Short mmCIF file of C-alpha atoms in Angstrom, two decimals:
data_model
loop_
_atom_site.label_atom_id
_atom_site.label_comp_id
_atom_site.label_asym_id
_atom_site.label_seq_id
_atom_site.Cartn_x
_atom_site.Cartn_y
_atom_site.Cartn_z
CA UNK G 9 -15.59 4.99 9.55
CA UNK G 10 -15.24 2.55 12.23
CA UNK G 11 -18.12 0.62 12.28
CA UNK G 12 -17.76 0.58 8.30
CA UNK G 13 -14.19 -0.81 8.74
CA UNK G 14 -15.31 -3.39 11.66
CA UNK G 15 -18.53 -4.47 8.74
CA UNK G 16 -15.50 -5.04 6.15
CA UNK G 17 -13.28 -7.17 8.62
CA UNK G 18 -16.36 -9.23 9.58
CA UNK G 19 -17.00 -10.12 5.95
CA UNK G 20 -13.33 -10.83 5.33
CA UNK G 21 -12.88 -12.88 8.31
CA UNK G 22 -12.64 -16.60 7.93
CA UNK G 23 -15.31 -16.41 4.69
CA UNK G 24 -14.54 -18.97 2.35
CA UNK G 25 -16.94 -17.71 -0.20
CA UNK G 26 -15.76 -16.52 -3.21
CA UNK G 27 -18.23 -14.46 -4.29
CA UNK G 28 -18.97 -12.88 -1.18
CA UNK G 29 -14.59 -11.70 -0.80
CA UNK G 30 -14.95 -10.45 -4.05
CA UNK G 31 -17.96 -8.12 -3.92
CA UNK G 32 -16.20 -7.62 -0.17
CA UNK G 33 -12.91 -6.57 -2.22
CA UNK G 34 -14.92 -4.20 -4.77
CA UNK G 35 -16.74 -2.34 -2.06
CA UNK G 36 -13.68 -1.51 0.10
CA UNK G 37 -11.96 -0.55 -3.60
CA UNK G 38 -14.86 2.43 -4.04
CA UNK G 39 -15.00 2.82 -0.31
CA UNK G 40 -10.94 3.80 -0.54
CA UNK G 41 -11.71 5.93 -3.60
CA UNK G 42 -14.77 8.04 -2.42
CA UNK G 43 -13.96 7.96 1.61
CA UNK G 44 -11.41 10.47 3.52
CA UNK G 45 -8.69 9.98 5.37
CA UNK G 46 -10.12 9.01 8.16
CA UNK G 47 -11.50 5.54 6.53
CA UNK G 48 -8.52 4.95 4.55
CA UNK G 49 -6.52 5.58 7.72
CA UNK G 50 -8.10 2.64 9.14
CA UNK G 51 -7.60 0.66 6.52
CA UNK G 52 -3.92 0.61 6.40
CA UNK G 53 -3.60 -0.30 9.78
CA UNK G 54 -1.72 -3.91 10.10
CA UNK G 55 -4.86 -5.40 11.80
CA UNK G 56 -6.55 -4.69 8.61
CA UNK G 57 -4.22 -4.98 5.99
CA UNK G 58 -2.37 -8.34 7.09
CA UNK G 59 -4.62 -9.69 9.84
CA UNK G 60 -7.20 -9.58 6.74
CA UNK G 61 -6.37 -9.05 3.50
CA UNK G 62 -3.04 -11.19 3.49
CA UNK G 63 -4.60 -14.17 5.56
CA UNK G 64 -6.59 -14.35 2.15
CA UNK G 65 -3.85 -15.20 0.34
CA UNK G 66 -3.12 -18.10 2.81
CA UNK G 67 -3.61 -21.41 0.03
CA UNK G 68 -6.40 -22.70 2.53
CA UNK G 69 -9.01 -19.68 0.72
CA UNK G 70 -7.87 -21.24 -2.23
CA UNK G 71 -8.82 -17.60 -4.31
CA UNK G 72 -8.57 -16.81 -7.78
CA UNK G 73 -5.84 -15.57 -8.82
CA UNK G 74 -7.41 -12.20 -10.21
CA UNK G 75 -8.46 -11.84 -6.23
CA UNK G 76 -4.86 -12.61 -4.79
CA UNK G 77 -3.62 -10.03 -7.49
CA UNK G 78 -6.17 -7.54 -6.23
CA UNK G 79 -5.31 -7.45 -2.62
CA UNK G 80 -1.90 -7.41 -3.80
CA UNK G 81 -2.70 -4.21 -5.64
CA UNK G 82 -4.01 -2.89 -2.94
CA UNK G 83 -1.10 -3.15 -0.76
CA UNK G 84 1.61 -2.16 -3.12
CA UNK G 85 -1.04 1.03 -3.81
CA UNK G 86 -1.45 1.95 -0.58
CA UNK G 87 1.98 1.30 0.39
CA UNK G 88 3.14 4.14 -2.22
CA UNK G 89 0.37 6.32 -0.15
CA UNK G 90 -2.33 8.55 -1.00
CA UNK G 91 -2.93 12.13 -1.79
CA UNK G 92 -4.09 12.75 1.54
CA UNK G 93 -3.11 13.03 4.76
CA UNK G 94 -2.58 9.26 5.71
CA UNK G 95 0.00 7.64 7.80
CA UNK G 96 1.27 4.40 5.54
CA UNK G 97 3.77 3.66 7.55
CA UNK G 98 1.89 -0.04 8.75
CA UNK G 99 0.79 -1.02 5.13
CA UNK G 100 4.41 -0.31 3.73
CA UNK G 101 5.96 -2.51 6.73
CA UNK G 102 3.24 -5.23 5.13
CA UNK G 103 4.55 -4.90 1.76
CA UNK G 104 8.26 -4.67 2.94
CA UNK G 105 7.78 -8.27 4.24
CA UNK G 106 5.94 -9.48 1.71
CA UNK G 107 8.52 -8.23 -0.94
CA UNK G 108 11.42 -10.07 1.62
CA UNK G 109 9.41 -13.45 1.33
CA UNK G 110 9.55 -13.32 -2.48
CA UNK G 111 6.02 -12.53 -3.30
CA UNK G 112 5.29 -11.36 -6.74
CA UNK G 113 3.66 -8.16 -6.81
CA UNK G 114 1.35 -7.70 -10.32
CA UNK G 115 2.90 -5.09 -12.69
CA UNK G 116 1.23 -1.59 -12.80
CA UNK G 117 1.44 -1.82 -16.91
CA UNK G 118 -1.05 -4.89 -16.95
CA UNK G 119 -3.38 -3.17 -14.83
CA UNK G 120 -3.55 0.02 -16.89
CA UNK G 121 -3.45 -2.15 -19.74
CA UNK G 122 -6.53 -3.43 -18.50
CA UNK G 123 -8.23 -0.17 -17.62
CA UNK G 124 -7.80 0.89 -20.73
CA UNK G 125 -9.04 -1.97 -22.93
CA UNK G 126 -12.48 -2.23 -20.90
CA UNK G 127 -12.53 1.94 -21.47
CA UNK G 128 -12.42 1.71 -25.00
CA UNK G 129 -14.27 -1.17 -25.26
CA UNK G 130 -16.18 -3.70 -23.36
CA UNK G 131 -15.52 -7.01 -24.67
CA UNK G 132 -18.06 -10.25 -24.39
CA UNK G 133 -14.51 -12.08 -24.57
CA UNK G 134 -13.61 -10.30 -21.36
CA UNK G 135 -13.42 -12.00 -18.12
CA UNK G 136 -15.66 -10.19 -15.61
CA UNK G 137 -12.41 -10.41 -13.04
CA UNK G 138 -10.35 -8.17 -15.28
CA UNK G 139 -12.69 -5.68 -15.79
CA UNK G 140 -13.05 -5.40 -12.16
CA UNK G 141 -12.95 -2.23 -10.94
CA UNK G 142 -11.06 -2.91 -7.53
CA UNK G 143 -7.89 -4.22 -9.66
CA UNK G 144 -7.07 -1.56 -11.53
CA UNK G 145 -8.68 2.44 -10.03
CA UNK G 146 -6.28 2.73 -6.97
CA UNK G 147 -3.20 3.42 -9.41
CA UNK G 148 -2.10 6.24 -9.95
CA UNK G 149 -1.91 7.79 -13.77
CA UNK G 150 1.44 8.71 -14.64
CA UNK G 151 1.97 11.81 -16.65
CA UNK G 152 5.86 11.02 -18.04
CA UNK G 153 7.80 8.11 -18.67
CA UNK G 154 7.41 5.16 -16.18
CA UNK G 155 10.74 3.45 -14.63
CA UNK G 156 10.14 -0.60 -14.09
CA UNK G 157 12.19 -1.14 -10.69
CA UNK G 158 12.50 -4.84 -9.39
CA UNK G 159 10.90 -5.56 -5.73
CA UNK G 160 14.66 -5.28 -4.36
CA UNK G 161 14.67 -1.89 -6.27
CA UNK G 162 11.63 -0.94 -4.25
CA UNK G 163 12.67 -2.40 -1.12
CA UNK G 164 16.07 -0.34 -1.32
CA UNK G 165 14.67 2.84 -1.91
CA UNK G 166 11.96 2.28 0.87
CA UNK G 167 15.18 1.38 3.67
CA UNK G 168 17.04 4.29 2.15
CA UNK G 169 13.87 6.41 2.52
CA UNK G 170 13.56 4.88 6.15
CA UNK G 171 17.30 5.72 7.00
CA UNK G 172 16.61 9.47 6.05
CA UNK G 173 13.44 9.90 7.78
CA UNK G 174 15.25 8.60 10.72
CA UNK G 175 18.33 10.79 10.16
CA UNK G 176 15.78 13.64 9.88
CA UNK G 177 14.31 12.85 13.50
CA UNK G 178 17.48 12.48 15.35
CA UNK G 179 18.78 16.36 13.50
CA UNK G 180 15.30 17.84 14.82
CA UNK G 181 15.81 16.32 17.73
CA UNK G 182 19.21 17.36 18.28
CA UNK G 183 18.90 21.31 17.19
CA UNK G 184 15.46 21.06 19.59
CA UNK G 185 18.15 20.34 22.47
CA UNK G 186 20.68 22.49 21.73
CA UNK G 187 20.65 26.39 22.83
CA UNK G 188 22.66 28.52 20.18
CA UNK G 189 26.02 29.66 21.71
CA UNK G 190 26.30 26.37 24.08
CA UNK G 191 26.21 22.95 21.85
CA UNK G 192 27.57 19.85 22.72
CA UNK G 193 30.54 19.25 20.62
CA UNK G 194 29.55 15.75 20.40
CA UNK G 195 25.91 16.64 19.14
CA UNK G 196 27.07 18.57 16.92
CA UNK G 197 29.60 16.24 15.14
CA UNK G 198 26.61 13.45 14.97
CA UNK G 199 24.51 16.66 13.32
CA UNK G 200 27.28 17.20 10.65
CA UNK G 201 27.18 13.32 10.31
CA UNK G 202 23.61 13.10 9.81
CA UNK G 203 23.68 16.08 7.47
CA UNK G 204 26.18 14.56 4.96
#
């Protein structure tokens, strides 16, 4: 996995060829679909995901905007996580900052809207960059009703998820401390804190 990942930066780096990103792009889509954890662990590291993918979207690349929307879809998708064991923490921190500088994520609906019009039928009208398959597989399919949250939405939830995993840590760490029968008054007040 690697050696694989090292092969995708190269291609990535500083390549101001179009075609050569976007067949780049589509191979790291399938590579994400059909590899384990231990590839897609690599993948969401920061050194990949903005040392790479997000220099990309610096205007000096000058890409198409289907690409820009596809490594933005690959963020926000990875950011949610995976199935998997992998650790998303780095890719989410990406797409926290990207959210705070006011970039525009694409909407999940166009994407599926997309997946499903080239399913049902291929079109000759059809640009070959939305029937790409690296823009639209890494979503999940929802099976109920799907809510529409704004990026500040997002970002909320993420910090309020953040604040809980943290409150989480500092309760294990505390009850790892503490022998039954001989607490710390003081630990245990910040334990009923963290609790409510």
């Amino acid at each position: 996995p690697k050696d694989a990942v090292k092969a995708l930066k190269k291609k990535l780096s500083k390549n101001c060829n179009h075609k050569e990103i976007r067949l780049t792009l589509s191979l790291l889509d399938m590579c994400m679909e059909n590899c384990g954890p231990r590839f897609q662990s690599l993948v969401v590291k920061k050194d990949f995901c903005k040392d790479k993918l997000v220099k990309l979207l610096n205007p000096r690349y000058n890409l198409p905007i289907d690409m820009q929307e596809k490594i933005l879809t690959f963020i926000m998708t990875w950011a949610r996580g995976f199935q998997g064991m992998v650790d998303v923490s780095e890719v989410k921190e990406v797409y926290l900052e990207l959210l705070k500088k006011g970039v525009e994520f694409p909407s999940s609906d166009s994407s599926t809207r997309v997946s499903k019009q080239k399913s049902s039928q291929p079109s000759a009208k059809t640009s070959p960059s939305s029937t790409s398959p690296a823009k639209r597989s890494l979503f999940p399919h929802p099976t109920g009703p799907t809510l529409l949250l704004t990026s500040e939405q997002i970002g909320k939830l993420y910090s309020e998820l953040d604040m809980a995993k943290m409150n989480v840590k500092v309760m294990s760490s505390i009850l790892k401390e503490n022998v039954p029968g001989s607490e710390n008054p003081d630990d245990m007040n910040l334990l009923q804190v963290c609790y409510q």
